[in-house]
XYZ file of C-alpha atoms in Angstrom:
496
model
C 52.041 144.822 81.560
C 52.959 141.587 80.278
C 50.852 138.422 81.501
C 54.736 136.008 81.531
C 54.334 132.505 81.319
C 56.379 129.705 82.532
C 57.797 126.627 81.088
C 60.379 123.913 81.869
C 63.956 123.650 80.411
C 63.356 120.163 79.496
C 60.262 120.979 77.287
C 57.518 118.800 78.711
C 55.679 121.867 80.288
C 55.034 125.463 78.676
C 52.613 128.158 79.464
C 51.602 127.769 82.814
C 51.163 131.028 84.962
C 53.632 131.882 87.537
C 51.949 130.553 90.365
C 51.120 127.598 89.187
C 55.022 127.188 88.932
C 55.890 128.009 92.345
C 52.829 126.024 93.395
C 54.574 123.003 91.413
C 58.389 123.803 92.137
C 59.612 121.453 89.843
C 58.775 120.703 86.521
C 57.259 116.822 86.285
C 59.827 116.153 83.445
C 62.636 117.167 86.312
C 63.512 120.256 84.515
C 63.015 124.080 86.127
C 60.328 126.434 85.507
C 62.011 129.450 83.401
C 59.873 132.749 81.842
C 59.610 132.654 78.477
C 61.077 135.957 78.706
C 63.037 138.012 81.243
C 61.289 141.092 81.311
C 62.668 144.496 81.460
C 62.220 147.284 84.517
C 59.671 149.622 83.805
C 60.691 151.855 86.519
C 63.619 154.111 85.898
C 66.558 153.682 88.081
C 65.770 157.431 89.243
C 62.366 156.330 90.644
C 63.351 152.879 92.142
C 66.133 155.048 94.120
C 63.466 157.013 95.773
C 61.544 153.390 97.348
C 62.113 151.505 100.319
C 62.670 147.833 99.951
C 58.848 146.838 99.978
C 58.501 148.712 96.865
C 60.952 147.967 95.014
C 60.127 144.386 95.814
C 56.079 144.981 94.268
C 58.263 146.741 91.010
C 60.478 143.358 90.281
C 57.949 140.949 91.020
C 55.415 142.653 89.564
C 56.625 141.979 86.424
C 57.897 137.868 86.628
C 54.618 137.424 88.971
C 52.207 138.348 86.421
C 49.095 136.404 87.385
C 49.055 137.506 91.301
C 46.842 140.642 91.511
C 48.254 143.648 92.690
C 46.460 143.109 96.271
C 47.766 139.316 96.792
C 51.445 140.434 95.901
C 51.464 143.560 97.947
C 49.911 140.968 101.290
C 52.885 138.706 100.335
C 55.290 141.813 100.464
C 54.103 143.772 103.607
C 54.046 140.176 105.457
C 57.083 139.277 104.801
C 59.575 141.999 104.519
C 58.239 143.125 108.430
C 60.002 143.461 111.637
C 61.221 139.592 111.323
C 63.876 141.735 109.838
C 66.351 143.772 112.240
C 66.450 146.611 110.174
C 63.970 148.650 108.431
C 66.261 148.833 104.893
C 65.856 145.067 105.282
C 68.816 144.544 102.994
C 71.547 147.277 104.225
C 75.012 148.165 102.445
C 78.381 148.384 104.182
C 80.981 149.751 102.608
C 84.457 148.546 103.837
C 87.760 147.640 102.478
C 87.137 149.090 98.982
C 83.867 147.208 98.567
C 80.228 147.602 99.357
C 78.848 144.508 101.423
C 75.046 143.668 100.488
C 74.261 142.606 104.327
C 71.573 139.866 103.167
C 71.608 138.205 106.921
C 68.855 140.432 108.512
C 65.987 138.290 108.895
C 65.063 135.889 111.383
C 68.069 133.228 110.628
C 70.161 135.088 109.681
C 71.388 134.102 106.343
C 69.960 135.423 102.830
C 67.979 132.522 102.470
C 65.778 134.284 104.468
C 65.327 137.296 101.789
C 63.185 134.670 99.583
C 61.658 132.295 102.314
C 60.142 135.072 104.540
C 57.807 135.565 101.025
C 57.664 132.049 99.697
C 54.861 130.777 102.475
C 52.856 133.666 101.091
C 53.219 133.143 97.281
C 52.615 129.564 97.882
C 49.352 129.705 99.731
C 48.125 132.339 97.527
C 49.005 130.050 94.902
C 47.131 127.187 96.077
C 44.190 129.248 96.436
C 43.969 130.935 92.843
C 44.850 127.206 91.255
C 42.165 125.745 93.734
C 44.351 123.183 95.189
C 42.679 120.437 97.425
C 45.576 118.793 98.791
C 47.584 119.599 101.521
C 51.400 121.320 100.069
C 54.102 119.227 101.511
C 57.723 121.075 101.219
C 60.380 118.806 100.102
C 63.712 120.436 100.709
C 67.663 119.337 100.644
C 69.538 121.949 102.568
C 73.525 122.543 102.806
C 73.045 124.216 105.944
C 70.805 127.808 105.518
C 68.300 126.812 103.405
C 66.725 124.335 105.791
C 66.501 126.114 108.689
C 64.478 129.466 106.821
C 62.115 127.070 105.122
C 61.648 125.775 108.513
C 61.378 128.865 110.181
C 58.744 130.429 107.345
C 56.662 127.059 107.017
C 56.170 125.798 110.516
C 52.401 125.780 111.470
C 50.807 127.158 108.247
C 48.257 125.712 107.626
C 47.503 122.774 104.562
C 51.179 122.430 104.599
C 54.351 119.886 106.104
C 57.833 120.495 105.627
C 60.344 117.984 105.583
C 63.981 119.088 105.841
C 66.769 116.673 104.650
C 70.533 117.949 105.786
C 73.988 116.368 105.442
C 74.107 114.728 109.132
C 78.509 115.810 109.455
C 78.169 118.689 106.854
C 76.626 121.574 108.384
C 78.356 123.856 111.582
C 77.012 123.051 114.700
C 74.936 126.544 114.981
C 73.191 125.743 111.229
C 72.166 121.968 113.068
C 71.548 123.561 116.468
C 69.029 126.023 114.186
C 67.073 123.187 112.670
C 67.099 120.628 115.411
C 65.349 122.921 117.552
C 62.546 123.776 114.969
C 59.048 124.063 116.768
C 56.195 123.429 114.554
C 53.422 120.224 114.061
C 53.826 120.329 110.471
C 57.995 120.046 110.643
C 59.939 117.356 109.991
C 64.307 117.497 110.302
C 66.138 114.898 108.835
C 70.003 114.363 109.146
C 71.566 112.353 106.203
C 74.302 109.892 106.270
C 75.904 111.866 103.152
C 76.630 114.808 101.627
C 74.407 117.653 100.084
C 74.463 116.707 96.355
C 73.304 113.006 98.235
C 70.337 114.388 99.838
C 69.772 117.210 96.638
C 69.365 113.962 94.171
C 67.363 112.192 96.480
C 64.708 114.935 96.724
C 64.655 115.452 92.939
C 64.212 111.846 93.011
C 61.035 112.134 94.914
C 59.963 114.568 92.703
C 60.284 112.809 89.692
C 58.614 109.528 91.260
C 55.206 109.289 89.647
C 54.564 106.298 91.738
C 54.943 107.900 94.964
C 53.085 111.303 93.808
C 49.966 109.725 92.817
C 50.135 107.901 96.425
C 50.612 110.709 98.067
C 47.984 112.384 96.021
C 45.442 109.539 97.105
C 46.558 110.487 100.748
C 45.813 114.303 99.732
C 49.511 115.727 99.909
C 51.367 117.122 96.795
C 54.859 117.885 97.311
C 56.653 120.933 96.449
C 59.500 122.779 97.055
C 61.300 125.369 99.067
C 64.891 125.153 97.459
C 66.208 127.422 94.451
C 64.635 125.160 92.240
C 61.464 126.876 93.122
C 61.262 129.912 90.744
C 59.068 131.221 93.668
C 62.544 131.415 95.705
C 64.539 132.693 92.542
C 62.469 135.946 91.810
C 62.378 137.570 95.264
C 65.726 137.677 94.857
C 66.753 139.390 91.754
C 64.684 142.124 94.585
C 68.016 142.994 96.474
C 70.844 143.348 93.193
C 67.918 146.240 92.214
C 67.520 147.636 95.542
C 71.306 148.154 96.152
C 72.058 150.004 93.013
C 69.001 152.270 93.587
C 70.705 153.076 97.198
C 74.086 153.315 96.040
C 72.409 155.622 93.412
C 70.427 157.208 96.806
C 73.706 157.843 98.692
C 75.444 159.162 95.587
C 78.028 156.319 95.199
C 77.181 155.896 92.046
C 75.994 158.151 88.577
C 72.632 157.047 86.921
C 73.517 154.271 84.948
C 77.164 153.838 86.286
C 78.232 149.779 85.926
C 78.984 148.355 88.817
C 80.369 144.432 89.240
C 78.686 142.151 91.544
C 80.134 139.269 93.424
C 78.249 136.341 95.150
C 79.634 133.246 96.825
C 78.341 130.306 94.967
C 77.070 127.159 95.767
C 73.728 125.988 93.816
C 73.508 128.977 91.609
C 71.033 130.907 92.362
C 72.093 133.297 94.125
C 73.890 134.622 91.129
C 71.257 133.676 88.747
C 69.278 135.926 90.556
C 71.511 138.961 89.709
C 71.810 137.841 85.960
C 68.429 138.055 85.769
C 68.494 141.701 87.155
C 71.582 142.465 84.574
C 69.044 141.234 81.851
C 66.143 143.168 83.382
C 68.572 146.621 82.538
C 70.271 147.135 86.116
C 74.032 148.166 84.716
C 76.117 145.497 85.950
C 79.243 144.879 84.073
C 80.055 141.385 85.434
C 79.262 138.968 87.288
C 82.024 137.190 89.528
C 81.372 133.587 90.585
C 83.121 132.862 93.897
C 83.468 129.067 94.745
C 85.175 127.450 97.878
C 87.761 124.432 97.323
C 84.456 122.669 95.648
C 85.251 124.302 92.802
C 83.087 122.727 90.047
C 82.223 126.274 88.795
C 85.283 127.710 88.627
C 86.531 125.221 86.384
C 82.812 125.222 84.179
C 83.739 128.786 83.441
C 87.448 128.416 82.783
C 86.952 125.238 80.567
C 83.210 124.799 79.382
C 83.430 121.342 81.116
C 81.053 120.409 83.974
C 82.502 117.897 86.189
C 81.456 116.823 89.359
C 83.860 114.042 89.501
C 85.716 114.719 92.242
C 86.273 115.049 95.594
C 83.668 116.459 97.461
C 85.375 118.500 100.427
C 83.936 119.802 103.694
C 85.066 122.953 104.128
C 84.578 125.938 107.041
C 81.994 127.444 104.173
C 79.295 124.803 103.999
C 76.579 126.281 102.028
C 78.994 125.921 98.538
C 79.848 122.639 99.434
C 77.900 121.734 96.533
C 79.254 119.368 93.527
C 75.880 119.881 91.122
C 74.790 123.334 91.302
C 71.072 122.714 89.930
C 70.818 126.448 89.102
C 73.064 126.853 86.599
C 70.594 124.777 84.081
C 68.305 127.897 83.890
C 71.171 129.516 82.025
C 72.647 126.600 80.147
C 68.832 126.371 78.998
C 69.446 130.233 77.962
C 72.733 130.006 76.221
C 71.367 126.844 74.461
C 69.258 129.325 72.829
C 66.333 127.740 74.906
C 66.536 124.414 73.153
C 65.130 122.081 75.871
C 66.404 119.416 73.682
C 69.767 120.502 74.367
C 69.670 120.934 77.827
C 67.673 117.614 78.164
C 71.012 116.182 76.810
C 73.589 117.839 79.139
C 71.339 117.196 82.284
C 71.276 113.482 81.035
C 74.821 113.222 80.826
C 75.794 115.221 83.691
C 73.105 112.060 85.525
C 75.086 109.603 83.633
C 78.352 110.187 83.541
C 78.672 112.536 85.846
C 79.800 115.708 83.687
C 78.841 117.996 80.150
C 80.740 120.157 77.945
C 78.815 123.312 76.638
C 79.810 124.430 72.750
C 81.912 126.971 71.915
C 78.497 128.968 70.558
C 77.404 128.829 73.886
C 80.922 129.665 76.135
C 80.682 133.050 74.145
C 77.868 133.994 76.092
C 79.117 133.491 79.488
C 81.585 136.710 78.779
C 79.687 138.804 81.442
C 80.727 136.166 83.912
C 83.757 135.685 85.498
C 85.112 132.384 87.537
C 87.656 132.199 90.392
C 87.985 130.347 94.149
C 89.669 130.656 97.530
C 91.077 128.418 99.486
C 90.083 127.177 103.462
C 93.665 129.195 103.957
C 92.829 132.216 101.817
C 88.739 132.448 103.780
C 90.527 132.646 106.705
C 93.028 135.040 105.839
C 90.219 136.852 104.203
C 88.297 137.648 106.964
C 91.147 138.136 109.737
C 92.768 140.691 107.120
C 89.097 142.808 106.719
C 88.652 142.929 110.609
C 92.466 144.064 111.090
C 91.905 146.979 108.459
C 88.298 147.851 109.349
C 86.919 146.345 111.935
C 84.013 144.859 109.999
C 83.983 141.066 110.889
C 82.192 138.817 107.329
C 81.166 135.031 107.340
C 83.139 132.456 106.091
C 81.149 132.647 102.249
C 81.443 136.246 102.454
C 85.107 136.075 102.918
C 85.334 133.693 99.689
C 83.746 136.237 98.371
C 86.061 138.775 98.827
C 89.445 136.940 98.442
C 87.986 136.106 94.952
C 87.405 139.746 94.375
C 90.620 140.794 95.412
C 92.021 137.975 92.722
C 89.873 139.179 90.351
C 91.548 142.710 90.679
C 94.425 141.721 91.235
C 94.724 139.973 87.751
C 93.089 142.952 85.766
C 93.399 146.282 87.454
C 89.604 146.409 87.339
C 88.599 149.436 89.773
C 84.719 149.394 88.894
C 82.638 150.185 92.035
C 81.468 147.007 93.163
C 78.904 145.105 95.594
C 79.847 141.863 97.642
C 76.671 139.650 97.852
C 77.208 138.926 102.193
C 75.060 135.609 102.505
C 75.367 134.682 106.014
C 76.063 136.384 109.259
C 79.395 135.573 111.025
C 77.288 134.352 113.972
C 76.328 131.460 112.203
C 80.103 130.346 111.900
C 81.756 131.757 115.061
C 84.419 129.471 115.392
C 85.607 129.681 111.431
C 85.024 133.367 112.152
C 86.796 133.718 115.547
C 89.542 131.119 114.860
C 90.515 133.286 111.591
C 90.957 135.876 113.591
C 92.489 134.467 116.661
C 93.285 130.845 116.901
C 93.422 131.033 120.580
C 89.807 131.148 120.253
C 89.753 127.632 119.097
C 89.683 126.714 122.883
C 86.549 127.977 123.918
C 82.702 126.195 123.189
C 80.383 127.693 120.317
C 78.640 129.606 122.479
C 81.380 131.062 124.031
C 82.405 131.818 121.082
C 78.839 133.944 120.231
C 80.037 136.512 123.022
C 83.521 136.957 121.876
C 82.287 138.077 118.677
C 79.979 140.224 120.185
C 83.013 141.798 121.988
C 84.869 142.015 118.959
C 82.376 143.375 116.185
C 80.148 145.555 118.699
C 77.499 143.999 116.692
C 74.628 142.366 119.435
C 74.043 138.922 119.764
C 71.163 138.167 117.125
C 67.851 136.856 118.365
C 68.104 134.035 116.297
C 71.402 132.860 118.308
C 69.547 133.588 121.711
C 67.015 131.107 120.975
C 68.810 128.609 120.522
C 71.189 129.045 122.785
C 69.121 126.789 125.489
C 66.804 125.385 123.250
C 65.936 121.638 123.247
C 66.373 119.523 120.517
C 62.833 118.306 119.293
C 64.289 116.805 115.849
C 66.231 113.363 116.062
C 65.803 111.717 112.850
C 68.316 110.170 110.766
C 68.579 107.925 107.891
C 70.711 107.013 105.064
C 70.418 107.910 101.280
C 68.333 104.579 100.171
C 65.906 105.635 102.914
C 65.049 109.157 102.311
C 61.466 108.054 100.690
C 60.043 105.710 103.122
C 60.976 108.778 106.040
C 58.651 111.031 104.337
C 56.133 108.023 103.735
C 56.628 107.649 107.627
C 55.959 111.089 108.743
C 52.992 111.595 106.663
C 52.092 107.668 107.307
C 51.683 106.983 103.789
């Protein structure tokens, strides 16, 4: 097997083994950590059919997580793919309206963040121990709503480690900031911003990139690193479910061996559907892959013109996780279609920092032909979801439903009947009153939680644990500050 190495798309780091990258999480020149190559599946699609999710987890990351011994990554595995999940297949398919929906909410909050940071506490410690690290880790994260609260939920109280959570303070639903505010944990810090996500995304990058304030927080014995998609330790585990749901839907006999099947993911920061690019260019046979954006539509318009722009009205919509203006992921594959010139990429990344926006080359547009661009509107979520209950009685999240009205534009336009899978991000519990409003907007009367119990009327689905908790929990996390002061609140909390 391959030993892969990682290096950064800006160029100033190469070779370093892969957990030294997710030990780092960002590269010091501010680019990402990329392999040098994308290596293949050396499983047939046959065999990887026949294993639960566990395994099929060790047989993708395996071969990306080349310097963790076969012991340390199978730990990391059986730890966190456990009963913090409700379901043994961890990552279930439902097949409804014509589609198959990749239910990625299982875990303990409930939204596929949780399919990478149930693992990334493990690969991280591990990490620290094989590259002898003295300092104590300290998790720097901007969240749009999901990611915070599964960082929170995987970090709190491990030891040698803080985590400080930045959120918009007005851009998340009130059961995403109920989630966070009522983290328990020493080591946990919850921060609400005065600003949006792409505010509180450029200040942690700027912390990052600070060498200032890393050598005095290496003095105090912290090094920072993080928990976002930036971290190619969050990126890997989950190329793990676009494998695992062809081999079921080979299992179940959905599909024929090697069949093509499209996938579709509702996209915010990219990484999501990096993830399953990087499984296309692994071998799994998917055809295309269709890039679902809310009325933030930056990536819509990137595919359709070759022009990234975020200058433009950022909007709060009822999905807030793609309420996201610079979608950091998508420089891993500019980097690619660049024809990994970090030189190149250096440049777009400066400009889209300077003025705001980039234009790719033709060259390089030719290459995005296995990926296809559309949105929804707030009207077309709603009517989304409210149409999939009507016809099925399956109730989907407020991304989900992007997700789908984008498919059904997406086939509508091209007559395209390929078997395909809908990436399900979040559970609806997370956004009852989007949810229940779509449905009924009588329901707009009642209170959030309320609200929970309707739905679980409505879906016969139970009330998650995660929702329970919360439900009466106190709020231990008060914090807020504006942009400017992002730095000096993590200097507080770790009194440096």
């Amino acid at each position: 097997m391959k030993n892969i190495l990682y290096k950064s798309t800006r160029g100033a780091e190469e070779n370093i083994t892969a957990s030294a990258a997710v030990l780092k999480g960002l590269a010091s020149d501010g680019g990402l950590f990329v392999p040098q190559e994308i290596p293949a599946l050396d499983k047939s699609l046959e065999e990887l059919s026949h294993m639960n999710y566990q395994e099929v987890a060790y047989e993708v990351m395996k071969l990306f997580l080349s310097d963790y011994t076969e012991e340390e990554l199978k730990y990391c595995i059986s730890h966190a793919y456990d009963d913090k999940f409700d379901t043994p297949e961890i990552a279930p398919l439902a097949k409804a309206g014509g589609a198959y929906y990749l239910e990625l909410f299982h875990g303990a909050t409930i939204a596929f963040k949780d399919m990478a940071l149930s693992i990334l506490p493990y690969l991280m410690t591990t990490a620290a121990k094989k590259n002898h690290a003295e300092n104590d880790i300290v998790i720097l994260t901007a969240t749009s709503g999901d990611t915070g609260k599964a960082a929170l939920a995987g970090f709190a109280d491990v030891p040698h480690t803080r985590i400080i959570v930045f959120y918009p303070k007005d851009g998340v639903s009130p059961i995403q900031k109920k989630q966070m505010v009522t983290q328990k944990g020493a080591n946990t810090l919850v921060v609400g911003v005065n600003g949006n996500f792409d505010d509180c995304q450029t200040g942690v990058k700027k912390m990052f990139g600070d060498q200032k304030l890393a050598a005095d927080m290496g003095k105090a014995g912290f090094q920072f690193s993080s928990a976002n998609s930036i971290n190619i330790g969050r990126l890997i585990p989950q190329v793990v479910y676009y494998v695992y749901a062809y081999a079921k839907l080979l299992e179940n006999g959905e599909i024929e061996n090697g069949e093509k099947i499209n996938v579709v993911v509702p996209t915010g920061n990219f990484g999501n559907i990096l993830a399953a690019y990087y499984g296309k260019t692994m071998g799994l046979p998917i055809e295309l892959l269709i890039c679902a954006s809310n009325e933030n539509k930056v990536l819509y318009d990137f595919f359709r013109t070759g022009v990234y722009d975020r200058n433009r009205e950022f909007i709060l919509t009822s999905s807030p996780s793609m309420d996201i203006l610079i979608s950091s992921n998508l420089e891993r594959l500019i980097y690619k279609i660049a024809g990994e010139n970090a030189e190149k990429d250096q440049f777009m990344m400066e400009a889209l920092s300077k003025d705001g926006k980039y234009e790719i080359t033709p060259e390089m547009r030719d290459q995005l032909s296995c990926f296809y661009g559309n949105f929804a509107t707030e009207q077309e979520t709603a009517a989304g979801i409210r149409e999939l209950y009507k016809a099925t009685g399956y109730v989907i999240d407020t991304h989900t439903a992007v997700a789908r009205e984008v498919y059904e534009k997406y086939k509508a336009q091209t007559g395209d009947q390929r078997k395909t899978v809908i990436a399900s991000t979040a559970s609806p519990y997370k956004f009852t009153r989007s949810v229940m409003t779509a449905i009924d907007p009588t329901f707009d009367a009642k209170d959030d939680f309320a609200l929970v119990d309707e739905l679980s009327k409505l879906s016969n689905v139970p009330v998650p644990k995660a929702i329970e908790e919360i439900r009466n929990a106190d709020v231990l996390h008060k914090t807020t500050c504006e942009v400017s002061e992002m730095e000096q609140t993590v200097r507080s909390f770790l009194k440096k």
